[in-house]
Coordinates of C-alpha atoms in Angstrom, one line a residue:
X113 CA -3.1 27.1 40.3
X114 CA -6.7 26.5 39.8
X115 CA -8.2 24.6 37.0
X116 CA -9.9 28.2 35.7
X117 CA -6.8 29.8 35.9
X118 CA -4.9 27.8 34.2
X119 CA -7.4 27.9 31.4
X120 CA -7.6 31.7 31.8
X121 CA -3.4 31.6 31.8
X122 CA -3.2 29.4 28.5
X123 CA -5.7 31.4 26.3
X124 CA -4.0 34.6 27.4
X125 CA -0.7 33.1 25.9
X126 CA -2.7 31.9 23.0
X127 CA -4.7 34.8 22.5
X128 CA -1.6 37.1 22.4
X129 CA 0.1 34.9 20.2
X130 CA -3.0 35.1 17.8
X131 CA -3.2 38.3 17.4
X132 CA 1.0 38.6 16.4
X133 CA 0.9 35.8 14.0
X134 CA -2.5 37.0 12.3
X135 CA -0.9 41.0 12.4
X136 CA 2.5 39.2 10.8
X137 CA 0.8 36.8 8.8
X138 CA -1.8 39.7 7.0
X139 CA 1.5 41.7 6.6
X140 CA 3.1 39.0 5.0
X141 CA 0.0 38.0 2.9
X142 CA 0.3 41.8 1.6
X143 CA 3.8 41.6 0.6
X144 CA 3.7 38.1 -1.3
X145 CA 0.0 39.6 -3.2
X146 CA 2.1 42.4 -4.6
X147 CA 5.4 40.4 -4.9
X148 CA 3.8 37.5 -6.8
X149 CA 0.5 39.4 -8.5
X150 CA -2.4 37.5 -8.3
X151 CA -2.1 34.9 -10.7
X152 CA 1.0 33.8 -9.2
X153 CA -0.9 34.1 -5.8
X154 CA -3.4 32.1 -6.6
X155 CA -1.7 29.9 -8.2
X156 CA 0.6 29.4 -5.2
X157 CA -2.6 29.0 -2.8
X158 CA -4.2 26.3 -5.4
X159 CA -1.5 24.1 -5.7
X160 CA -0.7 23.7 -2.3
X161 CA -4.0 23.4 -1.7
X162 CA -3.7 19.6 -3.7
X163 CA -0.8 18.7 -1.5
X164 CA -3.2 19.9 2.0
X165 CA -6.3 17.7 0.7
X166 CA -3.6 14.5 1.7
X167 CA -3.4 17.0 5.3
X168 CA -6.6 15.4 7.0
X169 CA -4.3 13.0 8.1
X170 CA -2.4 15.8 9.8
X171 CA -5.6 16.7 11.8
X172 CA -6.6 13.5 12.8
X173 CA -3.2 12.8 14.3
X174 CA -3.0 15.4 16.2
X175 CA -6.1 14.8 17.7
X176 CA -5.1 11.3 18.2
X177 CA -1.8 12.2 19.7
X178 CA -3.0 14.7 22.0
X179 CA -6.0 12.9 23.3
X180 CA -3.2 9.6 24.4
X181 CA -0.4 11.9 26.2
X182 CA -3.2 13.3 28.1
X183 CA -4.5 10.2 28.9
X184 CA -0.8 9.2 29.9
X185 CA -0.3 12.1 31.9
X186 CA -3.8 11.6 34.0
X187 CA -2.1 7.9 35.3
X188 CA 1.2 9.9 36.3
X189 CA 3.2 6.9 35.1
X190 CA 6.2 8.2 33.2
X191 CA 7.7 4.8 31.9
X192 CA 3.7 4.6 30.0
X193 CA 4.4 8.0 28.7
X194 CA 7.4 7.3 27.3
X195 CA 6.3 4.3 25.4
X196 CA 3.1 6.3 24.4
X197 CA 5.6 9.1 22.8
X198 CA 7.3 6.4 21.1
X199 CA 4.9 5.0 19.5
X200 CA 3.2 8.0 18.2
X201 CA 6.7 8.8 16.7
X202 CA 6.3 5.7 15.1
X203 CA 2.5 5.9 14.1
X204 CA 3.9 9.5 12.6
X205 CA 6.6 8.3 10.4
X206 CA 4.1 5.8 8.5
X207 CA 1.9 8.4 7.6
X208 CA 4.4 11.0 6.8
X209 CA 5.6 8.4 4.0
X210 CA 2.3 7.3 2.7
X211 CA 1.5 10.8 2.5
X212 CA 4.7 11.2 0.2
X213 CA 3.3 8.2 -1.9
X214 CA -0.2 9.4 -2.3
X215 CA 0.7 13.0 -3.1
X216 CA 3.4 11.2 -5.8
X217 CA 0.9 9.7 -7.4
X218 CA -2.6 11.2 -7.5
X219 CA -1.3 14.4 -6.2
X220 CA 1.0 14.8 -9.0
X221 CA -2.1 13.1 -11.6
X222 CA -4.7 15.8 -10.0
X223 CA -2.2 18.1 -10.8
X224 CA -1.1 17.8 -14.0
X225 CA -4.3 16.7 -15.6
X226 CA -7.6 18.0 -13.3
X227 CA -6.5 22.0 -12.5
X228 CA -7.3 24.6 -14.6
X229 CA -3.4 25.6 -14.9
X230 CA -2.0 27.6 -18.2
X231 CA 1.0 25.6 -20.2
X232 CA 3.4 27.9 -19.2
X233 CA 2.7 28.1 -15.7
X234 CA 3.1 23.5 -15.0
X235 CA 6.3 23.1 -14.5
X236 CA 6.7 25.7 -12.0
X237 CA 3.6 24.4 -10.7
X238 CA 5.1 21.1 -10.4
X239 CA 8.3 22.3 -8.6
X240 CA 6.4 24.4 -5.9
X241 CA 4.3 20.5 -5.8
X242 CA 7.7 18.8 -4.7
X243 CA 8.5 21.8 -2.2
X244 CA 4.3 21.1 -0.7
X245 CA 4.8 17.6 -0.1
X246 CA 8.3 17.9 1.5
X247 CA 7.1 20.8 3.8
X248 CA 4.1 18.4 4.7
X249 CA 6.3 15.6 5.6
X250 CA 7.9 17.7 8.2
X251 CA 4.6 19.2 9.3
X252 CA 3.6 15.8 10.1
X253 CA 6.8 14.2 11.9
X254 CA 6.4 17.0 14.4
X255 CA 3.3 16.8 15.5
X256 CA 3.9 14.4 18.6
X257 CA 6.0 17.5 19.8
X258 CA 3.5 20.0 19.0
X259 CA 1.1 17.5 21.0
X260 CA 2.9 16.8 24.2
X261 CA 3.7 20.4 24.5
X262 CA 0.1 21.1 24.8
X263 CA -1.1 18.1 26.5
X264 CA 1.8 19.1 29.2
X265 CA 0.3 23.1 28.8
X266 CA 2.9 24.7 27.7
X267 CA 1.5 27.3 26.2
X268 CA 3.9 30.0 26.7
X269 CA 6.6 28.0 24.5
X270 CA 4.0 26.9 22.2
X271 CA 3.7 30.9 21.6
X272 CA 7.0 31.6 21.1
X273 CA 7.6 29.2 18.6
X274 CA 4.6 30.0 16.6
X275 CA 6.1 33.7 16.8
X276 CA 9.3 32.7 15.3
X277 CA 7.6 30.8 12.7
X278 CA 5.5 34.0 11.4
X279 CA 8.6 36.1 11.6
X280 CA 10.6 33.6 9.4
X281 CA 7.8 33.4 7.3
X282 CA 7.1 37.1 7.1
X283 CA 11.1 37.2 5.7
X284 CA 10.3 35.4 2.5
X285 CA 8.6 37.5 0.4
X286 CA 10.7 40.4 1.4
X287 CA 13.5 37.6 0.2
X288 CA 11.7 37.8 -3.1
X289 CA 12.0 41.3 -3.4
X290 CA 15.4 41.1 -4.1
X291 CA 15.4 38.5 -6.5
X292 CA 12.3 40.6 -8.5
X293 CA 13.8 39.7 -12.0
X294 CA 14.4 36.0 -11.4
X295 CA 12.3 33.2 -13.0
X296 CA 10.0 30.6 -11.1
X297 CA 9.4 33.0 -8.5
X298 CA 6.2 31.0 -7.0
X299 CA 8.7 28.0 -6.9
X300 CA 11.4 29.7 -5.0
X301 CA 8.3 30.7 -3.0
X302 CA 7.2 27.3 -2.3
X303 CA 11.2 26.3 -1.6
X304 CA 11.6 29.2 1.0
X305 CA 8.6 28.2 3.1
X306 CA 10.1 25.0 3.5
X307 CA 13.4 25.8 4.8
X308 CA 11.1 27.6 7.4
X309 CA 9.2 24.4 8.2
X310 CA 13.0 22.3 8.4
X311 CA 13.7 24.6 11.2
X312 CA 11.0 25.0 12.8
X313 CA 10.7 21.3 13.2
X314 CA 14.3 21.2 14.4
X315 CA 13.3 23.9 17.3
X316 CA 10.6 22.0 18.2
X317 CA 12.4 18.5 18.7
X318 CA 15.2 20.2 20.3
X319 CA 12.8 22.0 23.0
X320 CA 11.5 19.0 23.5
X321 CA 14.1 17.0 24.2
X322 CA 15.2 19.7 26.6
X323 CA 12.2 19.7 28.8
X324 CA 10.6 16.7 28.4
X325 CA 12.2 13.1 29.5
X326 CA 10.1 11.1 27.6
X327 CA 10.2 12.5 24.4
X328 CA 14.4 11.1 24.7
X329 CA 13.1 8.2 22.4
X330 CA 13.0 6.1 19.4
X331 CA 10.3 5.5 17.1
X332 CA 9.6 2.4 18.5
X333 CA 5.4 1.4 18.4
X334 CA 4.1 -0.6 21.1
X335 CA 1.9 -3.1 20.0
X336 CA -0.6 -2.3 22.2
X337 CA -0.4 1.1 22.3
X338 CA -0.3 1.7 18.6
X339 CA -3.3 -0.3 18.0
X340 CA -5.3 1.6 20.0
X341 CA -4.3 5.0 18.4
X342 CA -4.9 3.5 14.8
X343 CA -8.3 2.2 16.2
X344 CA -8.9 5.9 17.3
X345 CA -7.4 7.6 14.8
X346 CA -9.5 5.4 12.2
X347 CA -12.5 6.6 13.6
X348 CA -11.2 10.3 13.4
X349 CA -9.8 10.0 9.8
X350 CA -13.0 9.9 7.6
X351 CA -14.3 13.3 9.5
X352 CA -10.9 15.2 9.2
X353 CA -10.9 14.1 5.5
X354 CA -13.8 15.7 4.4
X355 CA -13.2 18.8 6.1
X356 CA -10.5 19.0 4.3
X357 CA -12.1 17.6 1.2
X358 CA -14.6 20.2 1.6
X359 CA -12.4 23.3 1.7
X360 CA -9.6 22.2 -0.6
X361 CA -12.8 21.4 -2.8
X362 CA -14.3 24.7 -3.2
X363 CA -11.2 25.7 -4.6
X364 CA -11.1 23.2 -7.6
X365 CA -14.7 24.0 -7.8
X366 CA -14.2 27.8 -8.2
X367 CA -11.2 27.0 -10.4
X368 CA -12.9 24.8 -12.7
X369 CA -15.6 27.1 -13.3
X370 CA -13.6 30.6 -12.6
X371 CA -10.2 30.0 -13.5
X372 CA -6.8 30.5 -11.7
X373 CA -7.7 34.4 -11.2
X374 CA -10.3 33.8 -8.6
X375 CA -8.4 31.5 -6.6
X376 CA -6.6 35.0 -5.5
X377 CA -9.9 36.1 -3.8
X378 CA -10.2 32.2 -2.1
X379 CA -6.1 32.8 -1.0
X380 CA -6.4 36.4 0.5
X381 CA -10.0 35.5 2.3
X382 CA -8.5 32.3 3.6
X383 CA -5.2 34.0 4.7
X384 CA -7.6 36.7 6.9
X385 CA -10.1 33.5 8.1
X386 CA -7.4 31.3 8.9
X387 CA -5.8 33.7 10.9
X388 CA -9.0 34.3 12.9
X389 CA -9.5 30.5 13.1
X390 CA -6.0 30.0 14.4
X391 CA -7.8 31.4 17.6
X392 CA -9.9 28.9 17.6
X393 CA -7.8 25.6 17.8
X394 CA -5.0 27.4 20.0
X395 CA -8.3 27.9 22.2
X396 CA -9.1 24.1 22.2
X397 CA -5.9 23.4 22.5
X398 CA -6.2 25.6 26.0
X399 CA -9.0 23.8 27.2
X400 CA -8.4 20.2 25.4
X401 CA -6.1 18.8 28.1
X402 CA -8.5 19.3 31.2
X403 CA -11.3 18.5 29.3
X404 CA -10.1 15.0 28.3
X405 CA -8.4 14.7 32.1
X406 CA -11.8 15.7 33.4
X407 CA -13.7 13.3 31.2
X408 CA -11.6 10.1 32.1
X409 CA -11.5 10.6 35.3
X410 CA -15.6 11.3 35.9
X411 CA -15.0 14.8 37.1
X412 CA -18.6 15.6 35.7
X413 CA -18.8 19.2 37.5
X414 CA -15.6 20.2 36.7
X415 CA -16.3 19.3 33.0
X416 CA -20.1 20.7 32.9
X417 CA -18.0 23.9 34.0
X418 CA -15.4 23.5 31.3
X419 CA -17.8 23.1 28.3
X420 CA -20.2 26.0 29.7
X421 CA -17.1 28.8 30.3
X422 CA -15.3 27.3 27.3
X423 CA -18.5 27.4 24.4
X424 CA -19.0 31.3 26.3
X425 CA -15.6 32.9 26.3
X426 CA -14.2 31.4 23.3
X427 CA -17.0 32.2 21.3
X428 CA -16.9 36.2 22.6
X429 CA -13.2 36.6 22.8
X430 CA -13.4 35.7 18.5
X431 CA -17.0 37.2 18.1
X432 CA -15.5 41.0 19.5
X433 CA -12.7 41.0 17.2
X434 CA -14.6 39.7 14.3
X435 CA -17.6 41.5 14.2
X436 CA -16.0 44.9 14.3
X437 CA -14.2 44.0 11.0
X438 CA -17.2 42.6 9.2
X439 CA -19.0 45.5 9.2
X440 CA -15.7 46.9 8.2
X441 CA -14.1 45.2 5.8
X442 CA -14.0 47.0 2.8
X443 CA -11.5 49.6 4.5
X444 CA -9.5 46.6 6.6
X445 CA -9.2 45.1 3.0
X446 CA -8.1 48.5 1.3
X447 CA -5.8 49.0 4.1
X448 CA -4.3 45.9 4.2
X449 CA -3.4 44.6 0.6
X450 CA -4.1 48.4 -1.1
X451 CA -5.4 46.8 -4.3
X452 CA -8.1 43.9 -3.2
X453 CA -9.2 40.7 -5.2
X454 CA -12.8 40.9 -6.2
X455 CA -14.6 38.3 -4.1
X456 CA -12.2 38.3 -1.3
X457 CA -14.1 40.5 0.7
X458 CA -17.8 38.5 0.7
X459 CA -15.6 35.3 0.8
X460 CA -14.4 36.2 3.8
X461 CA -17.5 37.7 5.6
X462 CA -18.8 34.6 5.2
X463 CA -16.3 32.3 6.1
X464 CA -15.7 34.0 9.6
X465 CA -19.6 33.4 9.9
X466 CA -18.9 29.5 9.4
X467 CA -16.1 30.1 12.1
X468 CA -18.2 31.6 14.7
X469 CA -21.0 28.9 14.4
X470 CA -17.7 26.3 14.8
X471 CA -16.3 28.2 17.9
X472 CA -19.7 27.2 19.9
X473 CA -19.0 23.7 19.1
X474 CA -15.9 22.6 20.0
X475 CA -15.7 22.3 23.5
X476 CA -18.9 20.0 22.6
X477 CA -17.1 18.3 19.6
X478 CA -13.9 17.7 22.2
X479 CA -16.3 15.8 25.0
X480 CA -17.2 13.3 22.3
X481 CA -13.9 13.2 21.0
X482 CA -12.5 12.1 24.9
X483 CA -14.2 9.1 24.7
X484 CA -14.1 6.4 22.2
X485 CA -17.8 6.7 21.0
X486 CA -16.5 8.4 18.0
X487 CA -17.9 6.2 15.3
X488 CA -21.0 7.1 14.2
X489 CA -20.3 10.9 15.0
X490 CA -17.4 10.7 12.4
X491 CA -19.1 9.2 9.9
X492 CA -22.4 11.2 9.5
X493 CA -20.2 14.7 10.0
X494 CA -18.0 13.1 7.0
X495 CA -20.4 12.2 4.9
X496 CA -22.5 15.8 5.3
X497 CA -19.4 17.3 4.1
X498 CA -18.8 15.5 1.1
X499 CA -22.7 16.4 0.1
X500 CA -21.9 19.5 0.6
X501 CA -19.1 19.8 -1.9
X502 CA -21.2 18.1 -4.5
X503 CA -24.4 20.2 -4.0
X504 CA -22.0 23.2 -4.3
X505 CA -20.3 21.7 -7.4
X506 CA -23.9 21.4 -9.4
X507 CA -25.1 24.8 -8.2
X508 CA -22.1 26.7 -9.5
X509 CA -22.6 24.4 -12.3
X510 CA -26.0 25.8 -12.8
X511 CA -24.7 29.6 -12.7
X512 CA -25.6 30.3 -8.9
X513 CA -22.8 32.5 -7.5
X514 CA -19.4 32.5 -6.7
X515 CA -20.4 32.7 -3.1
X516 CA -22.6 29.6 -3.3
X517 CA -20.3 27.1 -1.4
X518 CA -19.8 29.6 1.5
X519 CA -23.2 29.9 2.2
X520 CA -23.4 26.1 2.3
X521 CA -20.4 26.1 4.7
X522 CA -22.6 28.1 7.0
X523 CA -25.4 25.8 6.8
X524 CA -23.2 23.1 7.7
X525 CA -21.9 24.4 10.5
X526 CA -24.8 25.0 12.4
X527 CA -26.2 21.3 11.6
X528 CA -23.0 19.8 13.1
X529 CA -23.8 22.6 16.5
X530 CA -27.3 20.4 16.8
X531 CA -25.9 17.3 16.0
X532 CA -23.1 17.7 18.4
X533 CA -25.5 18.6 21.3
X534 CA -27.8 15.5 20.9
X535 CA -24.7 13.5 20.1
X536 CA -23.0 13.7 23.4
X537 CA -26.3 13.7 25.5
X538 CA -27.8 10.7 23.8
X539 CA -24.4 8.4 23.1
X540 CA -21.3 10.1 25.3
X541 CA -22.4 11.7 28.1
X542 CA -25.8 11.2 29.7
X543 CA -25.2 13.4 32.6
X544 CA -25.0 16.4 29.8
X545 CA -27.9 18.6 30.4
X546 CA -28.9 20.4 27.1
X547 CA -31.8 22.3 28.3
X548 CA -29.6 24.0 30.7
X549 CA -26.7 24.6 27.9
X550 CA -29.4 26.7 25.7
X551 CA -30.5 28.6 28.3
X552 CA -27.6 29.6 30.2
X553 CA -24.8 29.2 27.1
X554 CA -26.7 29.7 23.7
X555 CA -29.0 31.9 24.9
X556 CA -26.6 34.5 26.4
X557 CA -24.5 34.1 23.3
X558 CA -27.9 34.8 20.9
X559 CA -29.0 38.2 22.9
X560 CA -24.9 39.6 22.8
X561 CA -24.8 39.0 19.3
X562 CA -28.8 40.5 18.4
X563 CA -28.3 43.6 20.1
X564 CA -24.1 43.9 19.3
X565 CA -24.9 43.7 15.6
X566 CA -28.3 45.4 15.9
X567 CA -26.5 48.3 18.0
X568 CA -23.6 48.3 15.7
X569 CA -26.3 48.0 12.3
X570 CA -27.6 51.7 13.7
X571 CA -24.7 53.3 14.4
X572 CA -22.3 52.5 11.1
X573 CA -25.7 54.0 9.2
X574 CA -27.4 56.4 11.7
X575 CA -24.1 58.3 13.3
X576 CA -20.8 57.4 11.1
X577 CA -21.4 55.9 7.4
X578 CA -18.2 55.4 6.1
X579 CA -15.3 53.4 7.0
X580 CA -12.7 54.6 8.6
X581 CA -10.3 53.2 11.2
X582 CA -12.2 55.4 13.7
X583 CA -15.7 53.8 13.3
X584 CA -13.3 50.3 13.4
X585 CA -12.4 51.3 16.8
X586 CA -15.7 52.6 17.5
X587 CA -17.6 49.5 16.5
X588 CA -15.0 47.3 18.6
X589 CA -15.7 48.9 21.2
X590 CA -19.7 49.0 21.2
X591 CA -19.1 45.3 20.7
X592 CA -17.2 44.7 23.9
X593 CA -19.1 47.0 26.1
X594 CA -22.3 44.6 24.9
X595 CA -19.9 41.3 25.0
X596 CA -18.9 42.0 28.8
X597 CA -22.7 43.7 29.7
X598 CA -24.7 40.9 28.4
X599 CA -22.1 37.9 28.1
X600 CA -20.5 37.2 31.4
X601 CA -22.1 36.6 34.4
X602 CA -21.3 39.2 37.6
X603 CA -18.8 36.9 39.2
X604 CA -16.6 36.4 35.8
X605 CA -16.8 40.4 35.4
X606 CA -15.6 40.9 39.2
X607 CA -12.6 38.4 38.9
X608 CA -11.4 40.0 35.7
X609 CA -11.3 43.1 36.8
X610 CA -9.3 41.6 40.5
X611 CA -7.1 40.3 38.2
X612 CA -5.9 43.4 36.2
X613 CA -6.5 45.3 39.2
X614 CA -3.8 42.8 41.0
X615 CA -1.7 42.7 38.0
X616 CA -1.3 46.5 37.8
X617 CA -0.1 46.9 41.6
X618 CA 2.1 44.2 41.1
X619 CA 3.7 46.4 38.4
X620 CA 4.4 49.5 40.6

């Protein structure tokens, strides 16, 4: 199988398995909304929210984890695999526990004397705490399984698991329903989730240890090995914080200013974004193996190839089922939760326009992270983040509105796509041509999305004004007519429709 392919295979898998787990996961979102009401909702979503600031650890070592089996697996030598896998057990394990400590201490401090939470409401609070930083423990001891199942692509597995996990999930506020009367409901909550996460991480392990030799283990570091994946993982850490920071942030911001009510709008437009942006790291995680592989081993036109067909197609497979529900979100919204939070709906227009920006950087963002020039690239990104939580903190502060740190999300965003860009050419990868990424890449990207939307802007006021789930289909599928017309290049059209063409007779 070719290296396109096997791209094309593993974003298939992914894609499909985006589009169950956002159609459960909105589903379930629904049912816990009307099961808990919103102030139970958002109080859910805010204090596990303090236990996920501690999660930028999670995302670092994942990254770090990944990007070290791949490089393993590019040598072929399965006795250095082995000890790789053990030591990033190892590396694991110490940060699950620190994690523990930190969310024990200030966790539990933030908590109990920082949020905006009602008397009645902090020891349930504090409960539903305990459950977080369990269920975060887990999350992190199975990443090196999550990892070398994606460094190895296998994607299909990776789908299935992350199916099962939506379903169980989906089962917990229906679990609630029967238990309507009971007392501490967000705590039970909180509890239920994590039983999901115990067995999930079981099925992972056990998969694993199935399929995979070297994952047959202990949690034994190698000196060596684990120096040089704290070394990375160091100059990972301060970026991944302050993302985290930054989003965890604007809901103590909101909070502090808005009380525990609008944190229900943050939940339910975070819910809907997150599942969106789900696409986008099951997308890198498509592409992240033969991008690193390609990388170390100097395959500069294969990779050139990579970052061009990966910052195109992952951009347009999330831009044609976004765009369609922007310009119809008020009747997704009603459709979907019946009675909608107040600022849900602009919350999340403009957090899936932060997304999109992000989507044209990551195949970018994962060249500089295959190398080890990370250092300067983490700290500026970082440290842009964390001004833009403070400039959002003094503008709501000055009465600006509740949609304030969004916008600045945006603005972020697309100074991290031109910082990316000159980042790799100038430090990473001097063989990078950027005029010829604008005008091949960003430039087809630009004139799909200016005459989609401007095509789209006519149409929802010119032919069919209100929202229905007619003009949703209608509008999705002016958008990918445009997408395929404009986006892809004669070749990619051709092979696409070989393929189905192929696949169909294959069926008959």
């Amino acid at each position: 199988m070719t290296n396109s392919a096997k791209i094309a295979k593993n974003t298939f898998f992914l894609y499909i398995r985006m589009f169950f787990t956002l159609g459960v996961g909105l589903y379930s979102s629904r049912i816990s909304l009307n099961v808990l009401g919103f102030e139970d909702y958002g109080l859910y979503d805010l204090v596990t929210g303090v236990v996920m600031v501690f999660s930028f650890l999670q995302s670092s070592l994942m990254v770090t984890s990944t990007r070290f089996f791949n490089l393993a697996l590019s040598e072929n030598n399965s006795a250095h695999l082995k000890d790789v896998f053990g030591s990033a057990l190892y590396l694991h394990r110490q940060f699950a526990l620190i994690l523990f400590l930190a969310s024990e201490t200030l966790g539990i401090w933030f908590l109990n004397y920082r949020l905006n939470i009602s008397d009645s409401k902090l020891l349930e609070a504090n409960i539903l705490f305990q459950f977080s930083t369990l269920s975060l423990m887990f999350l992190v001891t199975q990443i090196p399984y999550q990892s070398i199942i994606l460094a190895r692509e296998k994607m299909l597995a990776f789908a299935y698991i992350s199916v099962l996990e939506a379903l169980l999930k989906l089962l917990v506020p229906f679990a609630l329903l029967w238990v309507s009367n009971i007392q501490y409901k967000v705590a039970i909550y909180g509890g239920l989730v994590f039983s999901v996460g115990v067995v999930i991480r079981l099925i992972y392990r056990n998969y694993c240890h199935n399929e995979f030799q070297e994952t047959r283990t202990t949690a034994v570091g190698n000196k060596d090995i684990v120096k040089k994946m704290r070394t990375f993982f160091g100059w990972d850490l301060y970026k991944k914080f302050s993302e985290i920071l930054l989003v965890q942030g604007v809901k103590v911001n909101l909070n502090l200013f808005y009380g525990v009510i609008i944190n229900s709008s943050v939940a339910i437009a975070n819910q809907a974004q997150g599942g969106i942006a789900a696409f986008v790291n099951n997308f890198t995680s498509a592409i992240r193996p033969q991008t690193t592989q390609s990388f170390v081993t100097k395959e500069f036109k294969k990779l050139n190839a990579i970052i061009d067909q990966g910052t195109r197609i992952g951009f347009f497979l999330l831009y044609v089922v976004c765009v369609p529900v922007i310009f119809n979100a008020d009747f997704v919204f009603s459709l979907w939760l019946g009675n909608v939070p107040g600022f849900a709906v602009p919350f999340f227009k403009l957090g899936i326009c932060a997304v999109l920006i992000s989507v044209v950087t990551y195949p970018v963002l994962m060249t500089i992270e295959a190398s080890e020039k990370m250092k300067w690239m983490s700290f500026t990104c970082g440290t842009l983040n964390i001004i833009g939580l403070i400039v959002g903190y003094y503008l709501l502060k000055a009465g600006y509105p509740e949609t304030t740190p969004f916008i600045i999300k945006i603005i972020i965003e697309a100074v991290f796509f031109v910082f990316y860009v000159l980042y790799l050419k100038k430090v990473v990868y001097y063989q990078f041509q950027i005029r010829h990424f604008l005008l091949k890449v960003i430039l087809r990207i630009a004139t799909v999305v200016i005459c989609s939307v401007t095509l789209l802007y006519w149409f929802n006021n010119a032919v069919l004004d209100a929202e229905s789930f007619f003009r949703l289909i209608l509008n999705f599928a002016i958008c990918l007519f445009t997408t395929v017309l404009l986006g892809f290049r004669k070749a990619e059209i051709n092979y696409g429709f070989n393929l189905i063409i192929l696949k169909l007779r294959q069926k008959r």
